[in-house]
Amino acid sequence: MNDNPTPTIPFIDLAAQRDRLQPGLDQAIAAVLGHGAFINGPEVKAFERDLAAFAGVAHAIGCGNGTDALFLPLLAHGVGAGDAVLVPSFTFVATAEVVVLTGATPVFVDVDAETFNVSAETMQKGVAEALRRGLRPRAMIPVDLFGLPADYDALNALADAEDMLVIADAAQSFGGRRGDRPVGSLAKITSTSFFPSKPLGCYGDGGAILTDDDDLADQLRSLRAHGGGKDKYDNVRIGVNSRLDTIQAAVLSCKLAILADEIVARGNAAARYNSAMPEAVMPPRIFNDAVSAWAQYTVRVANRDAVAAQLKTLGIPTAVYYPKPLHQQQAYRDYPVAGDGLPVSERLADEVLSLPMHPYLEDPVQQRILEGLRSVVTA
Ligand SMILES: Cc1ncc(COP(=O)(O)O)c(C=O)c1O
């Protein structure tokens, strides 16, 4: 017998989206099964064209996942030994992992306590740390954490002044905007992920790189296909195998068609959370001109683990992104840290809690979540 009187709430409800798209998805997948071009089929080109148009840039280059979408631009620019790449510590490991794989050194920087994003100030400390260690500050990878596009005007200005490359890690923010500029057009290079739970997610792995730079786009298309030249048996550079599958591209085209609408729905859900958050819980802050893609709705709360455990008993799922900053992880703790340490990242790791968030989250469910939260934090 289930002694839980109310059903468990999904943390992300992919089934609701599937129900909405089902006939179109079935048709799109059946079309791929029909023509059989599972690799580099026509759906890949069509999706890349539509994705670039959505983001307002000249090129979208599909690849195998969001991690490769970060790795390939570093490869294209020859980033390697002796170079420093500045990354937040409070992020998913992929952001730093790709740096180490090139032979360069990640320099961890802190984030802002309210937006959870890096700033030009925190990145500036990273530049100083790189120079202090005799490394060449070569690139920075700001992360649009939880869907909020970072402050690219200031970050691009710093990068220009320091002659550094900016690769926007927009794995969580595709569909977001700053003013009227969509994610994808905010930095010279933008990398995103189509991991199933992302705002634009497929049914497996996938990723893409967005840029206006024609030469870079050509290089990336070559790098993702074993460094191919005029064809794949003409190898002009060292590359990798990182393709977006045709079936995933077909799925993504269906989902891209409703992304703008889903971002509005996520924004509405975030506004409902914001307006009724208990006082003991700090809601996320976003920049005035930003539209967040709300990959996650993440609050800060004291006694986070106890709060999460009690919410679980009420059938309310939560998640902790991220329980340990990267500079404290076993694999990364010997890499440089900017300034006098990263106190904000360390504190956030103890306090953050992500609540259920998706475009199909309805008001009564949110009221149940908020009531549960209120009862737990005031108990
Ligand atoms: C911030 C960030 N960067 C990079 C990635 C890597 O994406 P993927 O899992 O598609 O490789 C993810 C997601 O998993 C992410 O959240």
XYZ file of C-alpha atoms and ligand atoms in Angstrom:
395
model
C 0.000 0.000 0.000
C 1.181 3.495 -0.773
C 1.035 5.469 2.465
C 1.892 8.677 0.612
C -1.513 10.383 0.184
C -0.488 12.548 -2.767
C 1.338 11.475 -5.918
C 5.013 12.302 -6.375
C 5.561 15.379 -8.491
C 7.906 14.950 -11.470
C 11.061 17.053 -11.198
C 11.065 17.531 -14.987
C 7.985 16.358 -16.891
C 9.236 15.181 -20.273
C 6.093 13.051 -20.689
C 3.865 16.159 -20.823
C 5.994 17.580 -23.629
C 5.953 14.241 -25.457
C 2.156 14.113 -25.285
C 2.007 17.576 -26.858
C 4.390 16.659 -29.687
C 3.605 12.965 -30.168
C 2.154 12.858 -33.714
C 4.877 15.119 -35.121
C 7.627 13.233 -33.308
C 6.352 9.884 -34.577
C 6.291 11.182 -38.129
C 9.714 12.773 -37.913
C 11.335 9.616 -36.501
C 9.493 7.395 -39.002
C 10.816 9.563 -41.845
C 14.401 8.893 -40.708
C 13.728 5.165 -40.360
C 12.287 5.336 -43.870
C 15.212 6.987 -45.648
C 17.846 5.313 -43.469
C 20.435 8.134 -43.508
C 21.096 7.775 -39.765
C 24.366 9.713 -39.987
C 24.434 13.173 -41.600
C 20.891 12.787 -42.921
C 18.958 15.771 -44.306
C 17.354 16.430 -40.901
C 20.752 17.415 -39.479
C 21.286 20.223 -42.005
C 17.680 21.385 -41.656
C 17.956 21.524 -37.875
C 21.328 23.310 -37.981
C 19.834 25.935 -40.320
C 16.797 26.484 -38.055
C 18.883 26.536 -34.883
C 21.206 29.198 -36.331
C 18.183 31.265 -37.400
C 16.629 30.952 -33.931
C 19.845 32.210 -32.338
C 20.385 34.921 -34.942
C 23.807 33.676 -36.070
C 25.262 32.473 -39.348
C 26.257 28.964 -38.285
C 25.116 26.152 -36.024
C 27.357 23.111 -36.056
C 25.774 20.020 -34.517
C 27.967 17.632 -32.561
C 27.759 14.625 -30.276
C 27.079 16.355 -26.948
C 27.514 19.587 -25.034
C 30.933 18.566 -23.763
C 32.283 18.234 -27.307
C 30.616 21.540 -28.136
C 33.018 23.096 -25.603
C 36.023 20.972 -26.570
C 35.920 21.521 -30.338
C 36.303 25.344 -30.278
C 39.285 24.980 -27.912
C 40.824 22.515 -30.394
C 40.068 24.851 -33.290
C 41.984 27.640 -31.578
C 44.926 25.430 -30.678
C 44.476 26.035 -26.952
C 46.994 23.868 -25.107
C 49.983 23.653 -22.782
C 50.965 26.978 -21.238
C 47.488 28.433 -21.763
C 45.063 29.248 -18.975
C 41.331 28.948 -19.512
C 39.182 30.653 -16.876
C 36.135 28.685 -15.746
C 33.713 28.934 -12.833
C 34.138 26.371 -10.093
C 30.401 26.275 -9.497
C 29.358 24.420 -12.652
C 29.032 20.977 -14.181
C 32.391 19.252 -14.564
C 32.350 19.337 -18.383
C 33.231 23.050 -18.383
C 36.641 22.357 -16.815
C 37.217 18.838 -18.132
C 37.574 19.974 -21.746
C 40.272 22.462 -20.742
C 42.405 19.766 -19.121
C 41.934 17.509 -22.161
C 43.554 20.137 -24.412
C 46.635 20.302 -22.168
C 45.740 23.812 -20.968
C 45.248 24.747 -17.309
C 41.813 25.593 -15.927
C 41.858 28.531 -13.513
C 38.819 28.406 -11.270
C 36.959 31.655 -10.554
C 34.136 32.465 -8.184
C 30.527 33.306 -9.019
C 28.031 35.907 -7.845
C 25.959 34.840 -4.836
C 22.649 35.988 -6.325
C 22.837 35.180 -10.030
C 25.171 32.164 -9.605
C 27.079 33.404 -12.672
C 30.662 34.540 -13.169
C 31.214 38.270 -13.620
C 33.906 40.374 -15.256
C 35.239 41.071 -11.734
C 35.644 37.399 -10.849
C 37.136 36.668 -14.290
C 39.591 39.556 -13.826
C 40.936 37.804 -10.729
C 41.385 34.703 -12.876
C 43.471 36.664 -15.363
C 45.695 37.895 -12.514
C 46.105 34.360 -11.166
C 47.018 32.986 -14.599
C 49.677 35.674 -15.066
C 51.023 35.113 -11.558
C 51.599 31.477 -12.489
C 53.270 32.310 -15.770
C 50.347 31.053 -17.840
C 48.929 32.856 -20.855
C 45.288 33.818 -20.219
C 43.929 32.497 -23.481
C 40.199 31.920 -23.073
C 37.295 32.116 -20.656
C 34.227 29.895 -20.498
C 31.415 31.737 -18.722
C 28.541 29.405 -17.843
C 24.910 30.531 -18.120
C 24.066 28.692 -14.954
C 20.540 27.365 -14.511
C 19.539 29.097 -17.766
C 20.497 32.705 -16.986
C 22.671 34.233 -19.722
C 25.782 35.727 -18.126
C 26.830 39.358 -18.383
C 28.451 39.069 -21.812
C 28.795 42.813 -22.448
C 31.223 43.085 -19.550
C 32.816 39.674 -20.167
C 33.397 40.363 -23.879
C 34.917 43.751 -23.011
C 37.350 42.121 -20.579
C 38.198 39.408 -23.098
C 38.859 41.995 -25.825
C 41.094 43.987 -23.497
C 43.070 40.860 -22.570
C 43.020 39.383 -26.095
C 41.139 36.329 -24.880
C 38.584 34.079 -26.487
C 35.078 33.772 -25.006
C 33.249 30.469 -25.299
C 29.783 30.755 -23.787
C 28.726 27.551 -22.051
C 25.037 27.784 -22.866
C 24.293 24.121 -22.133
C 21.519 25.273 -19.797
C 20.436 28.540 -21.408
C 19.486 27.930 -25.011
C 16.245 29.835 -25.621
C 17.214 32.606 -23.181
C 18.039 36.203 -24.119
C 19.668 39.429 -22.971
C 17.462 42.244 -24.218
C 16.566 41.318 -27.782
C 19.757 39.297 -28.290
C 19.241 35.546 -28.097
C 21.643 33.101 -26.489
C 23.925 32.019 -29.305
C 24.618 35.600 -30.370
C 25.992 36.921 -27.060
C 29.559 35.659 -27.467
C 31.716 34.902 -30.511
C 31.329 31.204 -29.789
C 28.430 29.566 -27.965
C 28.246 25.913 -27.010
C 25.068 24.151 -26.029
C 23.853 20.715 -24.993
C 20.774 18.779 -26.003
C 20.945 16.393 -23.036
C 17.307 15.288 -22.525
C 16.635 17.464 -19.460
C 17.984 20.685 -20.989
C 15.544 23.417 -22.096
C 16.090 22.184 -25.667
C 16.755 18.488 -25.140
C 16.741 15.505 -27.481
C 16.177 11.809 -26.751
C 19.819 10.931 -26.196
C 23.029 12.911 -26.494
C 23.526 15.941 -28.695
C 25.113 19.357 -28.778
C 25.841 22.319 -31.042
C 28.216 25.250 -31.487
C 26.928 28.604 -32.697
C 29.037 31.291 -34.337
C 29.065 34.020 -36.961
C 32.650 33.214 -37.935
C 32.718 31.445 -41.339
C 36.307 30.170 -41.047
C 35.750 28.828 -37.557
C 32.547 27.116 -38.691
C 34.475 25.350 -41.492
C 37.146 24.235 -39.044
C 34.561 22.951 -36.561
C 32.783 20.964 -39.295
C 36.108 19.384 -40.148
C 37.124 18.751 -36.525
C 33.859 16.996 -35.669
C 34.425 14.630 -38.624
C 37.934 13.290 -37.943
C 39.589 16.429 -39.269
C 38.283 15.770 -42.761
C 39.147 17.932 -45.752
C 37.275 17.484 -48.998
C 35.881 14.193 -47.688
C 36.393 11.938 -44.697
C 39.275 10.061 -46.319
C 41.155 13.320 -46.771
C 42.459 14.132 -43.285
C 43.839 17.640 -42.986
C 43.916 18.045 -39.185
C 43.571 15.927 -36.050
C 39.889 15.689 -35.257
C 37.362 13.607 -33.387
C 34.134 11.777 -34.145
C 31.348 13.927 -32.780
C 28.158 13.955 -34.808
C 24.585 14.880 -34.066
C 22.531 11.794 -35.020
C 19.884 12.251 -37.691
C 17.138 10.921 -35.414
C 18.121 13.391 -32.695
C 18.101 16.241 -35.215
C 14.589 15.206 -36.301
C 13.425 15.196 -32.667
C 15.100 18.540 -32.011
C 13.356 20.205 -34.975
C 9.987 19.258 -33.453
C 11.062 20.624 -30.088
C 12.632 23.814 -31.474
C 9.260 24.723 -32.971
C 7.765 25.076 -29.474
C 10.848 26.287 -27.599
C 9.876 29.986 -27.538
C 6.475 29.067 -26.141
C 8.046 26.755 -23.561
C 10.462 29.479 -22.416
C 7.485 31.758 -21.751
C 5.816 28.963 -19.765
C 9.003 28.405 -17.730
C 9.192 32.147 -17.049
C 5.591 32.127 -15.826
C 6.320 29.194 -13.530
C 9.398 31.004 -12.152
C 7.308 34.140 -11.536
C 4.739 32.095 -9.605
C 7.498 30.608 -7.446
C 9.066 34.065 -6.909
C 5.821 35.656 -5.796
C 5.142 33.145 -3.034
C 8.577 32.058 -1.799
C 8.740 31.749 2.009
C 10.910 34.363 3.663
C 13.506 31.855 4.840
C 14.177 30.828 1.252
C 16.179 33.031 -1.126
C 14.804 32.964 -4.680
C 17.167 33.242 -7.657
C 17.834 36.714 -9.038
C 18.071 37.375 -12.742
C 19.455 40.419 -14.587
C 16.834 43.064 -15.467
C 17.235 42.656 -19.215
C 17.506 38.848 -19.122
C 15.113 36.148 -20.189
C 16.316 33.024 -18.435
C 15.702 29.640 -20.021
C 15.027 28.418 -16.449
C 16.749 25.078 -16.879
C 16.548 25.004 -13.098
C 14.751 27.071 -10.497
C 17.340 27.146 -7.733
C 16.871 28.694 -4.309
C 19.208 29.091 -1.351
C 18.133 27.769 2.019
C 19.752 26.981 5.374
C 19.836 23.309 6.449
C 19.453 22.405 2.793
C 19.888 18.633 3.160
C 17.264 18.411 5.917
C 14.846 20.552 3.887
C 15.349 18.306 0.846
C 14.833 15.153 2.915
C 11.595 16.470 4.415
C 10.278 17.616 1.039
C 10.962 14.120 -0.265
C 8.691 12.636 2.399
C 5.956 14.979 1.078
C 6.439 13.630 -2.468
C 8.261 16.783 -3.582
C 11.468 16.020 -5.478
C 14.432 18.388 -5.434
C 17.990 18.273 -6.731
C 21.303 19.759 -5.693
C 23.285 21.388 -8.489
C 26.099 21.260 -7.401
C 26.991 19.665 -4.062
C 30.762 20.219 -4.429
C 32.506 22.976 -6.389
C 35.022 21.752 -8.922
C 38.080 23.214 -7.171
C 37.325 20.881 -4.231
C 36.866 17.775 -6.380
C 39.593 15.146 -6.156
C 40.369 15.384 -9.874
C 40.593 19.196 -9.931
C 41.845 20.311 -6.543
C 45.424 20.869 -7.692
C 44.494 23.414 -10.363
C 44.764 27.157 -9.695
C 42.076 29.105 -7.922
C 41.660 32.853 -8.461
C 41.937 35.451 -5.697
C 41.853 34.387 -2.066
C 39.724 31.312 -2.656
C 36.166 30.823 -3.847
C 33.945 31.422 -0.801
C 30.746 31.997 -2.773
C 31.033 28.737 -4.698
C 31.706 26.877 -1.449
C 28.732 28.450 0.295
C 26.376 27.864 -2.624
C 27.313 24.191 -2.684
C 25.929 23.956 0.875
C 22.796 26.011 0.312
C 21.407 25.526 -3.198
C 18.288 23.511 -3.834
C 16.558 23.163 -7.191
C 12.783 22.804 -7.218
C 10.704 21.094 -9.906
C 10.784 23.219 -13.070
C 9.468 22.584 -16.573
C 7.077 24.279 -19.003
C 4.124 22.100 -18.002
C 4.262 22.867 -14.280
C 0.774 23.906 -13.276
C -0.235 26.371 -10.616
C -1.908 23.855 -8.232
C 1.228 21.686 -8.284
C 3.394 24.718 -7.570
C 1.114 25.705 -4.702
C 1.621 22.215 -3.258
C 5.383 22.583 -3.597
C 5.316 26.039 -1.990
C 3.089 24.871 0.852
C 5.415 21.937 1.476
C 8.422 24.229 1.462
C 6.714 26.691 3.814
C 5.795 23.941 6.246
C 9.333 22.559 6.237
C 11.240 25.831 6.640
C 8.973 27.163 9.387
C 8.823 23.859 11.298
C 26.979 23.770 -17.710
C 27.121 22.524 -18.540
N 28.151 22.422 -19.393
C 28.324 21.331 -20.153
C 27.439 20.283 -20.110
C 27.738 19.074 -20.927
O 26.719 18.681 -21.786
P 26.589 17.158 -22.227
O 26.063 16.379 -21.079
O 25.628 17.226 -23.376
O 27.932 16.707 -22.673
C 26.331 20.353 -19.238
C 25.294 19.323 -19.145
O 25.328 18.215 -18.948
C 26.178 21.496 -18.434
O 25.156 21.598 -17.579
